[in-house]
Coordinates of C-alpha atoms and ligand atoms in Angstrom, one line a residue:
M198 CA -9.5 27.9 -2.8
K199 CA -8.7 27.6 -6.5
I200 CA -11.0 26.3 -9.2
I201 CA -9.5 24.8 -12.3
D202 CA -11.5 24.2 -15.5
R203 CA -11.5 20.9 -17.2
P204 CA -8.6 19.1 -15.5
S205 CA -7.3 15.9 -17.2
L206 CA -7.5 12.7 -15.2
A207 CA -4.7 11.3 -17.3
E208 CA -2.4 14.0 -15.9
L209 CA -3.7 13.5 -12.3
T210 CA -3.5 9.7 -12.0
T211 CA -0.5 7.4 -11.8
L212 CA -2.0 5.1 -14.4
R213 CA -2.0 8.1 -16.8
L214 CA -5.5 7.2 -18.0
G215 CA -8.8 9.0 -18.1
G216 CA -10.7 11.9 -19.7
T217 CA -11.7 15.4 -18.5
A218 CA -13.6 16.4 -15.4
I219 CA -15.8 19.5 -15.2
A220 CA -13.6 21.2 -12.7
E221 CA -11.1 20.7 -9.9
I222 CA -11.6 22.5 -6.7
R223 CA -8.3 22.8 -4.7
L224 CA -8.7 23.3 -1.0
D225 CA -5.9 24.7 1.1
S226 CA -7.5 25.2 4.5
L227 CA -10.5 24.3 6.7
E228 CA -12.0 27.6 5.8
D229 CA -12.0 26.5 2.2
C230 CA -14.0 23.4 3.3
E231 CA -16.7 25.7 4.6
R232 CA -17.0 27.3 1.1
L233 CA -17.0 24.0 -0.7
P234 CA -20.8 23.5 -1.0
E235 CA -21.1 26.9 -2.8
A236 CA -18.2 26.1 -5.1
L237 CA -19.7 22.7 -6.0
S238 CA -23.1 24.3 -6.7
L239 CA -21.2 26.5 -9.2
T240 CA -19.3 23.8 -11.0
G241 CA -22.0 21.1 -10.9
G242 CA -21.3 17.4 -11.4
S243 CA -20.9 14.8 -8.7
A244 CA -18.0 15.4 -6.2
H245 CA -15.1 13.0 -6.4
V246 CA -12.4 13.5 -3.8
L247 CA -8.9 13.2 -5.3
G248 CA -5.8 12.4 -3.3
G249 CA -2.6 11.5 -5.2
G250 CA -4.5 9.6 -7.9
S251 CA -2.6 6.4 -7.3
N252 CA -5.5 4.1 -6.9
L253 CA -7.8 5.3 -9.7
L254 CA -9.1 4.0 -13.0
A255 CA -10.9 6.9 -14.7
H256 CA -13.1 6.6 -17.7
D257 CA -12.3 8.4 -21.0
G258 CA -14.2 11.4 -22.4
D259 CA -16.0 14.2 -20.7
L260 CA -16.8 13.0 -17.2
P261 CA -19.8 14.5 -15.2
I262 CA -17.7 14.9 -12.1
T263 CA -15.9 17.7 -10.2
L264 CA -12.7 16.8 -8.5
V265 CA -12.4 17.9 -4.9
R266 CA -8.7 18.1 -4.0
P267 CA -7.8 18.6 -0.3
L268 CA -4.2 20.0 -0.3
M269 CA -4.1 20.9 3.4
G270 CA -0.8 19.8 4.9
S271 CA 1.1 19.6 1.6
R272 CA 2.9 23.0 1.5
A273 CA 4.0 25.4 4.2
A274 CA 3.7 29.2 3.7
D275 CA 7.3 29.3 2.4
G276 CA 6.5 26.7 -0.3
R277 CA 8.4 23.9 1.3
P278 CA 6.6 20.6 2.3
A279 CA 4.5 21.2 5.5
E280 CA 5.5 19.2 8.5
P281 CA 3.2 17.2 10.8
E282 CA 2.3 19.0 14.0
I283 CA 3.4 17.2 17.2
L284 CA 0.5 17.4 19.7
G285 CA 2.2 15.5 22.6
T286 CA 2.9 12.0 23.9
E287 CA 0.9 9.4 25.7
E288 CA 2.0 6.3 27.7
R289 CA 0.3 3.0 26.9
T290 CA 1.0 -0.4 28.4
D291 CA 3.1 -1.3 25.3
G292 CA 5.1 1.9 25.1
R293 CA 5.1 5.6 24.5
Y294 CA 3.2 7.1 21.6
T295 CA 3.6 10.5 19.9
L296 CA 0.4 12.2 18.6
L297 CA 0.8 13.9 15.2
R298 CA -1.7 16.1 13.3
V299 CA -1.3 15.7 9.6
G300 CA -3.1 17.4 6.7
A301 CA -4.9 15.1 4.2
G302 CA -2.9 16.6 1.4
M303 CA 0.5 15.5 2.8
R304 CA 2.3 13.1 0.6
V305 CA 2.7 9.6 2.2
P306 CA 6.4 9.2 1.2
F307 CA 7.2 12.5 2.9
L308 CA 5.3 11.5 6.1
L309 CA 7.0 8.1 6.1
S310 CA 10.6 9.6 5.9
W311 CA 9.7 12.3 8.4
T312 CA 8.4 9.8 11.0
V313 CA 11.2 7.2 10.5
K314 CA 13.8 9.9 11.0
R315 CA 12.2 10.7 14.4
G316 CA 11.8 7.1 15.4
L317 CA 8.1 7.0 15.1
A318 CA 6.8 3.5 14.0
G319 CA 3.7 2.4 12.1
L320 CA 4.2 3.4 8.5
E321 CA 7.4 1.6 7.5
G322 CA 5.4 -1.1 5.6
L323 CA 4.1 1.7 3.3
V324 CA 7.4 2.3 1.7
G325 CA 6.9 2.7 -2.0
V326 CA 3.2 3.6 -1.7
P327 CA 2.5 6.8 -3.4
G328 CA -0.4 9.1 -2.7
R329 CA -1.5 11.4 0.0
V330 CA -2.6 10.9 3.6
G331 CA -6.3 11.4 2.8
G332 CA -6.1 8.7 0.1
A333 CA -4.2 6.3 2.4
I334 CA -6.9 6.7 5.1
A335 CA -9.7 6.3 2.6
M336 CA -8.2 3.1 1.2
N337 CA -6.9 1.9 4.6
A338 CA -3.7 1.4 2.6
G339 CA -1.2 -1.1 3.9
S340 CA 1.5 -3.6 3.3
Y341 CA 4.1 -5.7 5.1
G342 CA 1.9 -5.8 8.3
C343 CA 1.2 -2.1 8.5
S344 CA -2.0 -0.3 7.7
T345 CA -3.3 3.2 8.2
A346 CA -6.5 2.7 10.3
P347 CA -4.8 1.3 13.5
L348 CA -2.7 4.6 13.7
L349 CA -5.8 6.8 13.5
R350 CA -6.8 8.6 16.7
S351 CA -9.2 11.2 15.2
L352 CA -10.2 12.5 11.8
T353 CA -11.5 15.9 10.7
V354 CA -13.9 15.3 7.9
F355 CA -16.3 17.2 5.7
T356 CA -19.6 15.8 4.6
P357 CA -22.3 17.7 2.6
E358 CA -24.8 16.6 5.3
R359 CA -22.9 17.7 8.4
G360 CA -20.2 20.1 7.3
L361 CA -16.9 19.8 9.2
Q362 CA -16.7 17.4 12.1
E363 CA -14.0 15.9 14.2
L364 CA -14.5 12.1 14.6
G365 CA -13.1 9.6 17.1
P366 CA -12.7 5.9 16.4
E367 CA -16.4 5.3 16.9
G368 CA -17.0 7.5 13.9
W369 CA -15.5 5.2 11.3
C370 CA -15.4 1.5 10.2
A371 CA -12.2 0.1 8.8
S372 CA -11.2 -3.3 7.5
Y373 CA -8.9 -4.7 4.8
R374 CA -8.6 -1.9 2.1
H375 CA -11.9 -0.5 3.3
F376 CA -12.8 2.7 5.3
S377 CA -16.2 4.4 5.7
L378 CA -17.9 6.7 8.1
A379 CA -20.2 5.1 10.7
E380 CA -22.9 7.7 10.0
P381 CA -24.4 7.6 6.5
C382 CA -23.4 10.4 4.1
S383 CA -23.5 10.9 0.3
W384 CA -19.7 11.4 0.3
Y385 CA -17.0 12.5 2.7
M386 CA -13.6 14.2 2.5
S387 CA -10.9 13.9 5.2
A388 CA -9.2 17.2 5.9
S389 CA -6.8 16.2 8.6
A390 CA -6.0 13.4 10.9
V391 CA -4.4 12.7 14.3
L392 CA -2.1 9.7 14.2
A393 CA -0.7 7.9 17.3
M394 CA 2.8 6.5 16.4
K395 CA 4.8 4.4 18.7
Q396 CA 8.3 5.5 19.6
A397 CA 11.0 3.2 18.4
D398 CA 14.7 3.1 17.4
P399 CA 15.2 5.2 14.2
A400 CA 18.0 2.9 12.9
E401 CA 15.9 -0.2 13.3
L402 CA 12.9 1.5 11.5
R403 CA 15.3 2.5 8.7
R404 CA 16.5 -1.1 8.4
I405 CA 12.9 -2.4 8.2
M406 CA 11.9 0.2 5.7
Q407 CA 14.9 -0.6 3.4
E408 CA 14.2 -4.3 3.7
N409 CA 10.5 -3.7 2.7
F410 CA 11.6 -1.4 -0.2
L411 CA 14.0 -4.1 -1.6
K412 CA 11.2 -6.7 -1.4
K413 CA 8.8 -4.3 -3.2
K414 CA 11.3 -3.4 -5.9
S415 CA 12.1 -7.0 -6.7
G416 CA 8.5 -8.2 -6.9
Q417 CA 6.5 -5.2 -8.2
P418 CA 6.6 -3.0 -11.3
V419 CA 7.6 0.1 -9.4
H420 CA 8.8 1.9 -12.6
E421 CA 5.7 1.2 -14.7
H422 CA 2.6 3.4 -14.8
T423 CA 0.1 1.5 -12.6
A424 CA -2.5 2.1 -9.9
G425 CA -1.1 -0.5 -7.5
C426 CA -3.0 -3.8 -7.2
V427 CA -6.1 -4.0 -9.2
F428 CA -7.9 -6.6 -7.0
K429 CA -8.0 -7.2 -3.3
N430 CA -6.5 -10.4 -2.0
P431 CA -9.3 -12.9 -1.3
E432 CA -9.2 -14.2 2.3
G433 CA -6.1 -16.3 2.7
Q434 CA -5.1 -16.0 -1.0
S435 CA -2.9 -13.9 -3.1
A436 CA -4.8 -12.3 -6.0
G437 CA -1.4 -12.0 -7.9
R438 CA -0.8 -15.7 -7.7
L439 CA -4.4 -16.6 -8.8
L440 CA -4.1 -14.2 -11.8
D441 CA -0.7 -15.6 -12.6
E442 CA -2.0 -19.2 -12.5
A443 CA -5.0 -18.2 -14.6
G444 CA -2.6 -17.0 -17.3
M445 CA -3.0 -13.2 -17.0
K446 CA 0.7 -12.2 -16.5
G447 CA 1.7 -10.2 -19.6
R448 CA -1.9 -10.3 -21.1
R449 CA -2.3 -7.1 -23.3
R450 CA -4.9 -5.0 -25.0
G451 CA -3.7 -1.9 -26.8
A452 CA -1.4 0.0 -24.5
L453 CA -2.7 -1.7 -21.3
Y454 CA -1.2 -5.0 -19.9
F455 CA -0.9 -7.0 -16.8
S456 CA 2.6 -6.7 -15.6
E457 CA 5.1 -9.5 -16.2
R458 CA 6.6 -8.7 -12.8
H459 CA 3.3 -9.0 -10.8
A460 CA 0.1 -10.2 -12.3
N461 CA -2.1 -8.0 -10.1
F462 CA -0.7 -4.8 -11.5
L463 CA -2.3 -3.4 -14.6
A464 CA 0.1 -1.1 -16.4
H465 CA -0.1 1.5 -19.1
D466 CA 2.6 1.5 -21.7
T467 CA 2.7 5.2 -22.5
K468 CA 5.5 4.8 -25.1
C469 CA 4.1 2.1 -27.4
G470 CA 2.6 4.6 -29.8
I471 CA -1.0 3.4 -29.1
A472 CA -3.2 5.7 -27.1
G473 CA -4.2 4.2 -23.8
R474 CA -7.9 3.6 -23.5
T475 CA -9.8 2.9 -20.3
E476 CA -12.0 0.6 -22.4
D477 CA -9.0 -1.7 -22.9
A478 CA -8.2 -1.6 -19.1
L479 CA -11.8 -2.6 -18.3
A480 CA -11.8 -5.4 -20.8
L481 CA -8.6 -6.8 -19.4
I482 CA -10.0 -6.6 -15.8
S483 CA -13.2 -8.4 -16.9
E484 CA -11.1 -11.1 -18.7
A485 CA -9.0 -11.5 -15.5
R486 CA -12.0 -11.8 -13.3
D487 CA -13.6 -14.4 -15.6
A488 CA -10.4 -16.4 -15.8
V489 CA -10.0 -16.6 -12.0
L490 CA -13.6 -17.4 -11.5
E491 CA -13.5 -20.2 -14.1
R492 CA -10.3 -21.7 -12.8
F493 CA -10.6 -21.3 -9.0
G494 CA -14.3 -20.4 -8.4
I495 CA -13.2 -17.2 -6.7
S496 CA -14.8 -13.9 -7.5
L497 CA -12.1 -11.1 -7.3
E498 CA -13.1 -7.8 -5.8
M499 CA -11.7 -4.6 -7.2
E500 CA -9.3 -2.6 -5.1
V501 CA -8.8 0.1 -7.6
K502 CA -11.6 2.7 -7.7
E503 CA -13.3 3.1 -11.0
W504 CA -14.4 6.7 -11.7
P505 CA -17.0 8.0 -12.2
A506 CA -18.2 6.1 -9.2
W507 CA -22.0 6.2 -9.7
R508 CA -23.9 6.6 -6.4
Ligands
FAD822 C1 3.4 1.7 -7.5 C2 2.2 1.6 -6.5 C3 2.3 0.8 -5.4 C4 1.3 0.7 -4.5 N1 1.4 -0.1 -3.4 C5 0.4 -0.1 -2.5 C6 0.5 -0.9 -1.3 O1 1.5 -1.6 -1.1 N2 -0.5 -1.0 -0.5 C7 -1.7 -0.3 -0.7 O2 -2.6 -0.3 0.1 N3 -1.8 0.5 -1.8 C8 -0.8 0.6 -2.7 N4 -1.0 1.3 -3.9 C9 -2.3 2.0 -4.1 C10 -2.4 3.4 -3.7 O3 -1.1 4.1 -3.7 C11 -3.0 3.5 -2.3 O4 -4.3 3.0 -2.2 C12 -3.0 5.0 -1.8 O5 -3.2 5.1 -0.4 C13 -4.1 5.9 -2.5 O6 -3.9 7.2 -2.1 P1 -4.1 8.4 -3.1 O7 -3.9 9.7 -2.3 O8 -3.4 8.3 -4.3 O9 -5.7 8.2 -3.4 P2 -6.5 8.4 -4.7 O10 -6.0 7.4 -5.7 O11 -6.5 9.8 -5.1 O12 -8.0 8.0 -4.2 C14 -8.3 6.7 -3.8 C15 -9.6 6.7 -3.1 O13 -9.5 7.5 -1.9 C16 -10.5 8.5 -1.9 N5 -9.8 9.7 -1.3 C17 -8.6 10.3 -1.6 N6 -8.4 11.3 -0.8 C18 -9.4 11.4 0.1 C19 -9.8 12.2 1.2 N7 -9.0 13.3 1.6 N8 -11.0 12.0 1.8 C20 -11.8 11.0 1.4 N9 -11.5 10.2 0.4 C21 -10.4 10.4 -0.2 C22 -10.8 8.8 -3.4 O14 -12.1 9.4 -3.5 C23 -10.8 7.3 -3.9 O15 -12.0 6.7 -3.6 C24 0.1 1.4 -4.8 C25 0.0 2.2 -5.9 C26 1.0 2.3 -6.8 C27 0.9 3.2 -8.0

């Protein structure tokens, strides 16, 4: 375990925005999870679990939060990226599945290329999605027909109320961009997960992945500083299309703007000479919500998580 004083959220998030937390507690093992309550009582502030920071909008200034950062599964002892652990295979009516244990700190792009190389299907829609396994599970991240929750077989989680526990599918509730534990808790942190991935032809998976990547590259601002889609898609609708038709594409305040490439991506222009302010991001988000509500009568729900998240 390592405790870092006053980490900058701007440096830890893909949107490159946000102030300073009280501390960051880095966890490398399950033993570190056992020591977490003591570490949190030393740092103070409310615990906020950080993955890759790719779905976050953090406020500016001094924030009354401590970042809890599970890095299990990110690095092996020799410093190279850790690999998933193969636990075995199982036969189902629709084919053979391989069970993998992965740490919450493993980077999703690494897991994706590792699995595709070995002909393990299920993540190929997540090409171009940054972040870590714990964050992908917490967001039930998905695209192009794939999402994380259907692959989950079990999850090792820490909660302040119950400590470390291994949960089966009855232990969580998942839906579109939503994941929560079935039993109430003040907050939770995934430490590792067992994924069941269907065996498939590696060449075919590579082809699907490349096709998905090209689609993503042509329609999304993959080279800008964003936190992915700001809003969830309302049932049967595309939030991007609604925002575009409501005139939000390219709308700007200070260093923040809705991308010209995709209106549901709020981006931060870090080179324009104006300091990026979360206040501007929030004002744009509020403007966008109002515009879509007024034009279509649809109330958009945030996908990006605003921090601090007051409980
Ligand atoms: C260029 C770009 C493209 C994107 N494309 C997509 C896409 O196609 N589909 C999609 O779904 N998303 C997309 N996203 C959004 C984002 O990458 C995903 O939501 C991602 O899964 C978040 O993972 P993270 O590790 O970065 O989580 P973070 O941003 O660090 O955290 C997000 C939430 O997860 C919680 N969390 C993180 N780790 C844990 C843990 N171990 N235990 C419990 N809670 C945890 C945090 O507390 C927070 O509430 C994109 C983002 C970018 C920047």
